[in-house]
PDB file of C-alpha atoms in Angstrom:
ATOM      1  CA  MET A   1     177.938   1.593  68.871  1.00 49.00           C
ATOM      2  CA  SER A   2     178.563  -1.429  71.070  1.00 49.00           C
ATOM      3  CA  ALA A   3     178.129   0.614  74.238  1.00 50.00           C
ATOM      4  CA  ALA A   4     174.836   1.981  72.932  1.00 51.00           C
ATOM      5  CA  SER A   5     173.610  -1.504  72.045  1.00 51.00           C
ATOM      6  CA  GLN A   6     174.568  -2.883  75.457  1.00 51.00           C
ATOM      7  CA  SER A   7     172.875  -0.132  77.470  1.00 53.00           C
ATOM      8  CA  PRO A   8     169.310  -1.410  76.875  1.00 54.00           C
ATOM      9  CA  ARG A   9     170.415  -4.892  77.963  1.00 54.00           C
ATOM     10  CA  ILE A  10     172.046  -3.515  81.084  1.00 56.00           C
ATOM     11  CA  SER A  11     169.010  -1.433  81.943  1.00 70.00           C
ATOM     12  CA  ALA A  12     166.671  -4.371  81.369  1.00 72.00           C
ATOM     13  CA  SER A  13     168.849  -6.609  83.537  1.00 75.00           C
ATOM     14  CA  GLY A  14     168.987  -3.906  86.201  1.00 76.00           C
ATOM     15  CA  LEU A  15     165.205  -3.557  86.172  1.00 82.00           C
ATOM     16  CA  ARG A  16     164.740  -7.292  86.577  1.00 82.00           C
ATOM     17  CA  MET A  17     167.182  -7.332  89.481  1.00 86.00           C
ATOM     18  CA  ALA A  18     165.459  -4.348  91.094  1.00 85.00           C
ATOM     19  CA  ALA A  19     162.054  -6.007  90.687  1.00 86.00           C
ATOM     20  CA  LEU A  20     163.386  -9.221  92.237  1.00 86.00           C
ATOM     21  CA  LEU A  21     164.895  -7.353  95.174  1.00 89.00           C
ATOM     22  CA  LEU A  22     161.653  -5.430  95.675  1.00 89.00           C
ATOM     23  CA  PHE A  23     159.681  -8.677  95.697  1.00 90.00           C
ATOM     24  CA  ILE A  24     162.073 -10.208  98.243  1.00 89.00           C
ATOM     25  CA  VAL A  25     161.811  -7.140 100.490  1.00 88.00           C
ATOM     26  CA  ILE A  26     158.001  -7.117 100.314  1.00 90.00           C
ATOM     27  CA  TYR A  27     157.749 -10.857 100.932  1.00 88.00           C
ATOM     28  CA  THR A  28     160.187 -10.663 103.850  1.00 84.00           C
ATOM     29  CA  ALA A  29     158.231  -7.799 105.408  1.00 84.00           C
ATOM     30  CA  TYR A  30     154.980  -9.709 104.872  1.00 86.00           C
ATOM     31  CA  SER A  31     156.388 -12.875 106.473  1.00 83.00           C
ATOM     32  CA  ALA A  32     158.339 -11.286 109.311  1.00 83.00           C
ATOM     33  CA  GLY A  33     155.823  -8.535 110.075  1.00 84.00           C
ATOM     34  CA  PRO A  34     153.519 -10.603 112.337  1.00 85.00           C
ATOM     35  CA  PHE A  35     156.493 -12.035 114.243  1.00 86.00           C
ATOM     36  CA  VAL A  36     157.970  -8.572 114.830  1.00 88.00           C
ATOM     37  CA  TRP A  37     154.574  -7.262 115.920  1.00 89.00           C
ATOM     38  CA  VAL A  38     154.063 -10.081 118.440  1.00 88.00           C
ATOM     39  CA  ALA A  39     157.633  -9.599 119.706  1.00 89.00           C
ATOM     40  CA  SER A  40     156.903  -5.911 120.205  1.00 90.00           C
ATOM     41  CA  MET A  41     153.645  -6.586 122.061  1.00 90.00           C
ATOM     42  CA  SER A  42     155.333  -9.185 124.273  1.00 89.00           C
ATOM     43  CA  LEU A  43     157.344  -6.342 125.848  1.00 90.00           C
ATOM     44  CA  ARG A  44     154.297  -4.130 126.452  1.00 90.00           C
ATOM     45  CA  THR A  45     151.378  -4.291 128.866  1.00 89.00           C
ATOM     46  CA  THR A  46     147.781  -4.757 127.790  1.00 87.00           C
ATOM     47  CA  THR A  47     147.008  -1.160 128.753  1.00 89.00           C
ATOM     48  CA  GLU A  48     149.819   0.147 126.534  1.00 89.00           C
ATOM     49  CA  ILE A  49     148.703  -2.058 123.635  1.00 88.00           C
ATOM     50  CA  ALA A  50     145.098  -0.856 123.965  1.00 87.00           C
ATOM     51  CA  ALA A  51     146.286   2.766 123.817  1.00 87.00           C
ATOM     52  CA  ASN A  52     148.362   2.193 120.642  1.00 88.00           C
ATOM     53  CA  PRO A  53     148.597  -1.338 119.214  1.00 86.00           C
ATOM     54  CA  TYR A  54     151.423  -0.506 116.786  1.00 86.00           C
ATOM     55  CA  ALA A  55     153.670   1.620 119.002  1.00 86.00           C
ATOM     56  CA  LEU A  56     157.203   0.544 119.847  1.00 86.00           C
ATOM     57  CA  PRO A  57     157.717  -0.910 123.323  1.00 87.00           C
ATOM     58  CA  TRP A  58     158.897   1.684 125.793  1.00 86.00           C
ATOM     59  CA  PRO A  59     159.732   0.947 128.499  1.00 87.00           C
ATOM     60  CA  TRP A  60     160.567  -2.682 127.805  1.00 89.00           C
ATOM     61  CA  HIS A  61     158.796  -5.005 130.239  1.00 88.00           C
ATOM     62  CA  PHE A  62     161.178  -7.977 130.270  1.00 89.00           C
ATOM     63  CA  ASP A  63     159.741  -8.919 133.672  1.00 89.00           C
ATOM     64  CA  LYS A  64     156.679 -10.266 131.811  1.00 88.00           C
ATOM     65  CA  PHE A  65     158.711 -13.270 130.635  1.00 89.00           C
ATOM     66  CA  ALA A  66     159.744 -14.103 134.202  1.00 89.00           C
ATOM     67  CA  SER A  67     156.144 -13.681 135.329  1.00 87.00           C
ATOM     68  CA  ALA A  68     154.838 -16.006 132.609  1.00 86.00           C
ATOM     69  CA  TRP A  69     157.584 -18.569 133.276  1.00 88.00           C
ATOM     70  CA  LEU A  70     157.281 -18.653 137.071  1.00 85.00           C
ATOM     71  CA  ASP A  71     153.766 -17.470 137.912  1.00 84.00           C
ATOM     72  CA  SER A  72     151.824 -18.943 134.977  1.00 83.00           C
ATOM     73  CA  ASN A  73     153.374 -22.444 134.897  1.00 87.00           C
ATOM     74  CA  TYR A  74     155.176 -21.905 131.609  1.00 88.00           C
ATOM     75  CA  ASP A  75     158.135 -23.850 132.987  1.00 89.00           C
ATOM     76  CA  THR A  76     155.819 -26.875 133.306  1.00 91.00           C
ATOM     77  CA  TYR A  77     154.351 -26.311 129.843  1.00 92.00           C
ATOM     78  CA  PHE A  78     157.840 -26.045 128.366  1.00 92.00           C
ATOM     79  CA  PHE A  79     158.958 -29.308 129.994  1.00 93.00           C
ATOM     80  CA  ASN A  80     155.781 -31.044 128.781  1.00 94.00           C
ATOM     81  CA  SER A  81     156.333 -29.830 125.212  1.00 93.00           C
ATOM     82  CA  VAL A  82     159.981 -30.902 125.219  1.00 93.00           C
ATOM     83  CA  SER A  83     159.272 -34.367 126.639  1.00 95.00           C
ATOM     84  CA  ILE A  84     156.248 -35.039 124.407  1.00 95.00           C
ATOM     85  CA  VAL A  85     157.810 -33.748 121.188  1.00 95.00           C
ATOM     86  CA  LEU A  86     161.175 -35.468 121.705  1.00 95.00           C
ATOM     87  CA  SER A  87     159.478 -38.787 122.534  1.00 96.00           C
ATOM     88  CA  ALA A  88     157.201 -38.553 119.493  1.00 96.00           C
ATOM     89  CA  VAL A  89     160.052 -37.571 117.149  1.00 95.00           C
ATOM     90  CA  ALA A  90     162.232 -40.427 118.418  1.00 95.00           C
ATOM     91  CA  LEU A  91     159.444 -42.968 117.819  1.00 96.00           C
ATOM     92  CA  LEU A  92     158.665 -41.466 114.427  1.00 94.00           C
ATOM     93  CA  THR A  93     162.301 -41.704 113.370  1.00 93.00           C
ATOM     94  CA  ILE A  94     162.664 -45.345 114.398  1.00 93.00           C
ATOM     95  CA  ILE A  95     159.252 -46.658 113.313  1.00 93.00           C
ATOM     96  CA  GLY A  96     159.121 -44.500 110.186  1.00 92.00           C
ATOM     97  CA  GLY A  97     162.652 -45.503 109.213  1.00 91.00           C
ATOM     98  CA  MET A  98     161.879 -49.206 109.582  1.00 91.00           C
ATOM     99  CA  ALA A  99     158.620 -48.944 107.638  1.00 90.00           C
ATOM    100  CA  ALA A 100     160.212 -46.860 104.877  1.00 90.00           C
ATOM    101  CA  HIS A 101     163.085 -49.336 104.585  1.00 89.00           C
ATOM    102  CA  CYS A 102     160.638 -52.226 104.205  1.00 88.00           C
ATOM    103  CA  PHE A 103     158.517 -50.436 101.606  1.00 87.00           C
ATOM    104  CA  ALA A 104     161.580 -49.397  99.620  1.00 86.00           C
ATOM    105  CA  ARG A 105     163.643 -52.621  99.731  1.00 84.00           C
ATOM    106  CA  TYR A 106     161.239 -55.584 100.062  1.00 83.00           C
ATOM    107  CA  ARG A 107     158.292 -57.102  98.250  1.00 83.00           C
ATOM    108  CA  PHE A 108     155.551 -58.780 100.270  1.00 82.00           C
ATOM    109  CA  ARG A 109     151.894 -59.696  99.969  1.00 83.00           C
ATOM    110  CA  PHE A 110     149.367 -56.853 100.285  1.00 83.00           C
ATOM    111  CA  LYS A 111     152.149 -54.295 100.133  1.00 81.00           C
ATOM    112  CA  GLY A 112     149.973 -51.992  98.048  1.00 82.00           C
ATOM    113  CA  VAL A 113     147.031 -52.378 100.424  1.00 87.00           C
ATOM    114  CA  VAL A 114     149.136 -51.578 103.483  1.00 86.00           C
ATOM    115  CA  TYR A 115     150.712 -48.642 101.673  1.00 83.00           C
ATOM    116  CA  PHE A 116     147.271 -47.311 100.730  1.00 85.00           C
ATOM    117  CA  LEU A 117     145.889 -47.694 104.253  1.00 85.00           C
ATOM    118  CA  ILE A 118     148.798 -45.768 105.756  1.00 83.00           C
ATOM    119  CA  PHE A 119     148.651 -42.891 103.323  1.00 82.00           C
ATOM    120  CA  SER A 120     144.854 -42.720 103.132  1.00 82.00           C
ATOM    121  CA  THR A 121     144.917 -41.096 106.575  1.00 79.00           C
ATOM    122  CA  ILE A 122     146.445 -37.971 105.001  1.00 81.00           C
ATOM    123  CA  ILE A 123     143.239 -37.418 103.035  1.00 81.00           C
ATOM    124  CA  PHE A 124     141.089 -36.725 106.081  1.00 81.00           C
ATOM    125  CA  PRO A 125     141.333 -33.348 107.844  1.00 83.00           C
ATOM    126  CA  PRO A 126     142.233 -33.413 111.556  1.00 83.00           C
ATOM    127  CA  GLN A 127     138.765 -32.170 112.539  1.00 83.00           C
ATOM    128  CA  VAL A 128     137.259 -35.392 111.174  1.00 84.00           C
ATOM    129  CA  THR A 129     139.566 -37.754 113.071  1.00 85.00           C
ATOM    130  CA  VAL A 130     139.753 -35.914 116.395  1.00 88.00           C
ATOM    131  CA  ILE A 131     136.369 -37.206 117.628  1.00 86.00           C
ATOM    132  CA  GLY A 132     137.320 -40.832 116.966  1.00 86.00           C
ATOM    133  CA  LEU A 133     140.728 -40.320 118.594  1.00 88.00           C
ATOM    134  CA  PHE A 134     139.047 -38.808 121.641  1.00 89.00           C
ATOM    135  CA  GLN A 135     136.835 -41.882 122.074  1.00 91.00           C
ATOM    136  CA  ILE A 136     139.795 -44.255 121.593  1.00 91.00           C
ATOM    137  CA  MET A 137     141.872 -42.367 124.168  1.00 92.00           C
ATOM    138  CA  VAL A 138     139.020 -42.562 126.692  1.00 92.00           C
ATOM    139  CA  ASP A 139     138.403 -46.291 126.066  1.00 92.00           C
ATOM    140  CA  TYR A 140     142.086 -47.183 126.560  1.00 92.00           C
ATOM    141  CA  GLY A 141     142.675 -44.915 129.536  1.00 91.00           C
ATOM    142  CA  LEU A 142     145.028 -42.630 127.611  1.00 91.00           C
ATOM    143  CA  TYR A 143     142.930 -39.479 127.825  1.00 93.00           C
ATOM    144  CA  ASN A 144     144.672 -36.665 129.703  1.00 92.00           C
ATOM    145  CA  SER A 145     148.030 -38.434 129.501  1.00 92.00           C
ATOM    146  CA  ARG A 146     151.317 -37.481 127.893  1.00 93.00           C
ATOM    147  CA  ILE A 147     151.754 -41.016 126.554  1.00 94.00           C
ATOM    148  CA  GLY A 148     148.414 -40.808 124.781  1.00 93.00           C
ATOM    149  CA  LEU A 149     149.339 -37.496 123.152  1.00 94.00           C
ATOM    150  CA  VAL A 150     152.704 -38.923 122.061  1.00 95.00           C
ATOM    151  CA  LEU A 151     150.962 -41.873 120.393  1.00 94.00           C
ATOM    152  CA  VAL A 152     148.542 -39.544 118.619  1.00 94.00           C
ATOM    153  CA  TYR A 153     151.417 -37.397 117.348  1.00 94.00           C
ATOM    154  CA  VAL A 154     153.196 -40.506 116.067  1.00 94.00           C
ATOM    155  CA  SER A 155     150.080 -41.679 114.241  1.00 91.00           C
ATOM    156  CA  ILE A 156     149.377 -38.363 112.501  1.00 91.00           C
ATOM    157  CA  GLN A 157     152.981 -37.746 111.385  1.00 92.00           C
ATOM    158  CA  LEU A 158     153.955 -41.312 110.491  1.00 92.00           C
ATOM    159  CA  PRO A 159     152.668 -41.267 106.864  1.00 91.00           C
ATOM    160  CA  VAL A 160     154.642 -38.143 105.944  1.00 90.00           C
ATOM    161  CA  THR A 161     157.750 -39.489 107.671  1.00 92.00           C
ATOM    162  CA  ILE A 162     157.507 -42.772 105.766  1.00 91.00           C
ATOM    163  CA  TYR A 163     156.926 -40.933 102.495  1.00 88.00           C
ATOM    164  CA  ILE A 164     160.054 -38.796 102.831  1.00 87.00           C
ATOM    165  CA  LEU A 165     162.311 -41.618 104.007  1.00 89.00           C
ATOM    166  CA  GLU A 166     161.042 -44.182 101.516  1.00 88.00           C
ATOM    167  CA  ALA A 167     161.944 -41.922  98.595  1.00 84.00           C
ATOM    168  CA  PHE A 168     165.507 -41.748  99.909  1.00 85.00           C
ATOM    169  CA  PHE A 169     165.848 -45.457 100.784  1.00 86.00           C
ATOM    170  CA  ALA A 170     164.645 -46.419  97.301  1.00 84.00           C
ATOM    171  CA  ARG A 171     167.608 -44.564  95.761  1.00 84.00           C
ATOM    172  CA  ILE A 172     170.275 -46.360  97.765  1.00 81.00           C
ATOM    173  CA  PRO A 173     172.142 -48.694  95.339  1.00 83.00           C
ATOM    174  CA  LYS A 174     171.147 -52.360  95.660  1.00 82.00           C
ATOM    175  CA  ASP A 175     174.799 -53.376  95.357  1.00 83.00           C
ATOM    176  CA  LEU A 176     175.387 -51.924  98.810  1.00 83.00           C
ATOM    177  CA  PHE A 177     172.857 -54.301 100.367  1.00 82.00           C
ATOM    178  CA  GLU A 178     174.056 -57.301  98.373  1.00 83.00           C
ATOM    179  CA  ALA A 179     177.628 -56.666  99.493  1.00 85.00           C
ATOM    180  CA  ALA A 180     176.420 -56.475 103.108  1.00 83.00           C
ATOM    181  CA  ARG A 181     174.607 -59.826 102.775  1.00 84.00           C
ATOM    182  CA  ILE A 182     177.749 -61.415 101.318  1.00 84.00           C
ATOM    183  CA  ASP A 183     179.662 -60.149 104.355  1.00 81.00           C
ATOM    184  CA  GLY A 184     177.185 -61.953 106.591  1.00 83.00           C
ATOM    185  CA  TYR A 185     174.994 -59.044 107.696  1.00 83.00           C
ATOM    186  CA  SER A 186     171.458 -59.927 108.772  1.00 84.00           C
ATOM    187  CA  GLU A 187     168.493 -57.897 107.524  1.00 82.00           C
ATOM    188  CA  TRP A 188     168.286 -56.242 110.948  1.00 86.00           C
ATOM    189  CA  ALA A 189     171.982 -55.313 110.841  1.00 86.00           C
ATOM    190  CA  ILE A 190     171.651 -54.010 107.278  1.00 85.00           C
ATOM    191  CA  PHE A 191     169.018 -51.536 108.427  1.00 86.00           C
ATOM    192  CA  TRP A 192     170.962 -50.270 111.446  1.00 87.00           C
ATOM    193  CA  LYS A 193     174.459 -50.307 109.943  1.00 85.00           C
ATOM    194  CA  ILE A 194     173.790 -49.540 106.262  1.00 84.00           C
ATOM    195  CA  SER A 195     170.423 -47.916 105.585  1.00 84.00           C
ATOM    196  CA  LEU A 196     170.163 -45.714 108.654  1.00 85.00           C
ATOM    197  CA  PRO A 197     173.646 -44.115 108.455  1.00 85.00           C
ATOM    198  CA  VAL A 198     173.367 -43.546 104.694  1.00 84.00           C
ATOM    199  CA  ALA A 199     169.913 -41.955 105.125  1.00 84.00           C
ATOM    200  CA  LEU A 200     171.010 -39.447 107.785  1.00 84.00           C
ATOM    201  CA  PRO A 201     170.342 -36.404 105.527  1.00 83.00           C
ATOM    202  CA  ALA A 202     166.729 -37.487 104.980  1.00 85.00           C
ATOM    203  CA  ILE A 203     166.338 -38.504 108.632  1.00 89.00           C
ATOM    204  CA  SER A 204     167.549 -35.096 109.791  1.00 86.00           C
ATOM    205  CA  THR A 205     164.914 -33.535 107.545  1.00 86.00           C
ATOM    206  CA  THR A 206     162.088 -35.578 109.073  1.00 90.00           C
ATOM    207  CA  VAL A 207     163.383 -34.847 112.576  1.00 90.00           C
ATOM    208  CA  ILE A 208     163.382 -31.081 111.948  1.00 88.00           C
ATOM    209  CA  LEU A 209     159.991 -31.075 110.217  1.00 89.00           C
ATOM    210  CA  ASN A 210     158.317 -33.232 112.862  1.00 93.00           C
ATOM    211  CA  THR A 211     159.818 -31.188 115.684  1.00 92.00           C
ATOM    212  CA  ILE A 212     158.549 -27.907 114.239  1.00 89.00           C
ATOM    213  CA  LEU A 213     155.085 -29.242 113.396  1.00 91.00           C
ATOM    214  CA  LEU A 214     154.512 -31.041 116.694  1.00 93.00           C
ATOM    215  CA  TRP A 215     155.906 -28.192 118.786  1.00 92.00           C
ATOM    216  CA  ASN A 216     153.228 -25.903 117.345  1.00 89.00           C
ATOM    217  CA  GLU A 217     150.403 -28.476 117.355  1.00 91.00           C
ATOM    218  CA  PHE A 218     147.261 -27.227 119.103  1.00 90.00           C
ATOM    219  CA  LEU A 219     144.103 -29.064 117.989  1.00 90.00           C
ATOM    220  CA  TYR A 220     144.833 -32.559 119.327  1.00 92.00           C
ATOM    221  CA  ALA A 221     146.446 -31.187 122.479  1.00 92.00           C
ATOM    222  CA  VAL A 222     143.508 -28.961 123.394  1.00 91.00           C
ATOM    223  CA  VAL A 223     141.035 -31.829 122.889  1.00 91.00           C
ATOM    224  CA  LEU A 224     143.009 -34.612 124.569  1.00 92.00           C
ATOM    225  CA  ILE A 225     144.651 -32.675 127.430  1.00 92.00           C
ATOM    226  CA  THR A 226     142.608 -30.754 130.011  1.00 89.00           C
ATOM    227  CA  GLU A 227     144.699 -31.013 133.179  1.00 89.00           C
ATOM    228  CA  ASP A 228     146.888 -27.938 133.653  1.00 87.00           C
ATOM    229  CA  ASP A 229     150.027 -29.805 134.729  1.00 89.00           C
ATOM    230  CA  LYS A 230     150.025 -31.796 131.456  1.00 91.00           C
ATOM    231  CA  ARG A 231     149.458 -28.954 129.016  1.00 91.00           C
ATOM    232  CA  THR A 232     151.937 -28.054 126.287  1.00 92.00           C
ATOM    233  CA  LEU A 233     153.182 -24.554 125.442  1.00 90.00           C
ATOM    234  CA  PRO A 234     150.509 -23.751 122.813  1.00 89.00           C
ATOM    235  CA  LEU A 235     147.850 -24.541 125.411  1.00 89.00           C
ATOM    236  CA  GLY A 236     149.531 -22.265 127.956  1.00 85.00           C
ATOM    237  CA  VAL A 237     148.229 -19.261 126.025  1.00 83.00           C
ATOM    238  CA  LEU A 238     144.718 -20.226 127.129  1.00 81.00           C
ATOM    239  CA  ARG A 239     145.582 -19.123 130.675  1.00 79.00           C
ATOM    240  CA  PHE A 240     145.366 -15.513 129.522  1.00 79.00           C
ATOM    241  CA  LEU A 241     142.061 -15.920 127.671  1.00 76.00           C
ATOM    242  CA  GLY A 242     138.906 -15.270 129.683  1.00 66.00           C
ATOM    243  CA  ASP A 243     135.203 -14.889 129.025  1.00 58.00           C
ATOM    244  CA  GLN A 244     135.238 -11.212 129.945  1.00 59.00           C
ATOM    245  CA  LEU A 245     138.855 -10.091 129.552  1.00 65.00           C
ATOM    246  CA  GLU A 246     141.849 -11.049 127.432  1.00 77.00           C
ATOM    247  CA  ASP A 247     145.343 -10.179 128.633  1.00 82.00           C
ATOM    248  CA  VAL A 248     146.718  -9.386 125.184  1.00 85.00           C
ATOM    249  CA  GLY A 249     150.145  -8.428 126.510  1.00 86.00           C
ATOM    250  CA  MET A 250     150.650 -11.734 128.302  1.00 88.00           C
ATOM    251  CA  ILE A 251     149.221 -13.660 125.341  1.00 87.00           C
ATOM    252  CA  ALA A 252     151.967 -12.133 123.184  1.00 88.00           C
ATOM    253  CA  THR A 253     154.571 -12.986 125.844  1.00 89.00           C
ATOM    254  CA  GLY A 254     153.368 -16.580 125.964  1.00 88.00           C
ATOM    255  CA  LEU A 255     153.429 -16.815 122.184  1.00 87.00           C
ATOM    256  CA  MET A 256     157.016 -15.581 122.077  1.00 89.00           C
ATOM    257  CA  ILE A 257     158.096 -18.221 124.604  1.00 88.00           C
ATOM    258  CA  ALA A 258     156.537 -20.857 122.341  1.00 87.00           C
ATOM    259  CA  ILE A 259     157.788 -19.366 119.056  1.00 86.00           C
ATOM    260  CA  VAL A 260     161.437 -18.641 119.869  1.00 86.00           C
ATOM    261  CA  PRO A 261     162.571 -22.326 120.072  1.00 86.00           C
ATOM    262  CA  VAL A 262     161.052 -23.037 116.649  1.00 84.00           C
ATOM    263  CA  VAL A 263     162.672 -19.955 115.131  1.00 82.00           C
ATOM    264  CA  LEU A 264     166.064 -20.965 116.550  1.00 84.00           C
ATOM    265  CA  ILE A 265     165.702 -24.496 115.183  1.00 81.00           C
ATOM    266  CA  TYR A 266     164.930 -23.151 111.733  1.00 78.00           C
ATOM    267  CA  VAL A 267     167.725 -20.558 111.819  1.00 78.00           C
ATOM    268  CA  PHE A 268     170.407 -23.100 112.746  1.00 78.00           C
ATOM    269  CA  PHE A 269     169.117 -26.100 110.780  1.00 73.00           C
ATOM    270  CA  SER A 270     167.421 -24.605 107.706  1.00 68.00           C
ATOM    271  CA  GLU A 271     170.395 -25.493 105.495  1.00 69.00           C
ATOM    272  CA  ARG A 272     170.313 -29.083 106.758  1.00 65.00           C
ATOM    273  CA  LEU A 273     166.576 -29.158 106.071  1.00 63.00           C
ATOM    274  CA  ILE A 274     167.043 -28.056 102.459  1.00 64.00           C
ATOM    275  CA  GLN A 275     169.878 -30.526 101.928  1.00 61.00           C
ATOM    276  CA  GLY A 276     167.759 -33.357 103.250  1.00 58.00           C
ATOM    277  CA  MET A 277     164.799 -32.457 101.064  1.00 57.00           C
ATOM    278  CA  THR A 278     166.980 -32.496  97.932  1.00 57.00           C
ATOM    279  CA  ALA A 279     169.147 -35.471  98.917  1.00 55.00           C
ATOM    280  CA  GLY A 280     168.592 -38.461  96.687  1.00 48.00           C
ATOM    281  CA  ALA A 281     166.868 -36.444  93.972  1.00 47.00           C
ATOM    282  CA  VAL A 282     169.646 -37.413  91.570  1.00 44.00           C
ATOM    283  CA  LYS A 283     171.445 -40.750  91.620  1.00 43.00           C
TER     284      LYS A 283
END
């Protein structure tokens, strides 16, 4: 009797588990499918792709990566991306951390106005602001410069960085800061020796997010950088786009060179990213 009554429950639970697994498999295939397809095309020539776009690569043309790296200036693009992204992320971490600490811990005049002005920039789409940024870069002599692109990246990612860090700083117990002041710590020392170390989980989250987003950024880079020796990796793909002919095989190879670092960052630091996003949610 008991076994008969439990069988419907077991079957229902099994069906739910099977449906969940099926959903996960379908979603994984949907998400990973484009990446696998591009990876496959990166090892094939344009002629082979034109003959059968979905065929498996055979033979594997690994020499295309060496050709893109050495003959198409991808080594320069890679260095530009690394230097620009690391500089922007470093500035975002320092400036965003300071601003978030001030918003979370202090009260000052026009705090609400300043807060609104910073976060109002999120409302506007990038296509609206890019024309004004272009004119500003030209007026200040920062057009076609890595420094100018770094400053633009800092400005567009600063509101989100402040938002994430402020939520964490606001949950740090006030007793910790009061004890530091009793011990003779200055406000500057409190930030560097108390707030910043305690907020490392949230800071690691902003570092990972900003690195991934800025590494893949295309719109501002294509508008503000035209000289070939200053281009980033996403712009390197344009070398294989022409008015009459597109080298699809090399486009896929260039995309893989740009994608692989981001995939590796996410694979190795995804757990840290999730921990940082949930850190401070509960006191």
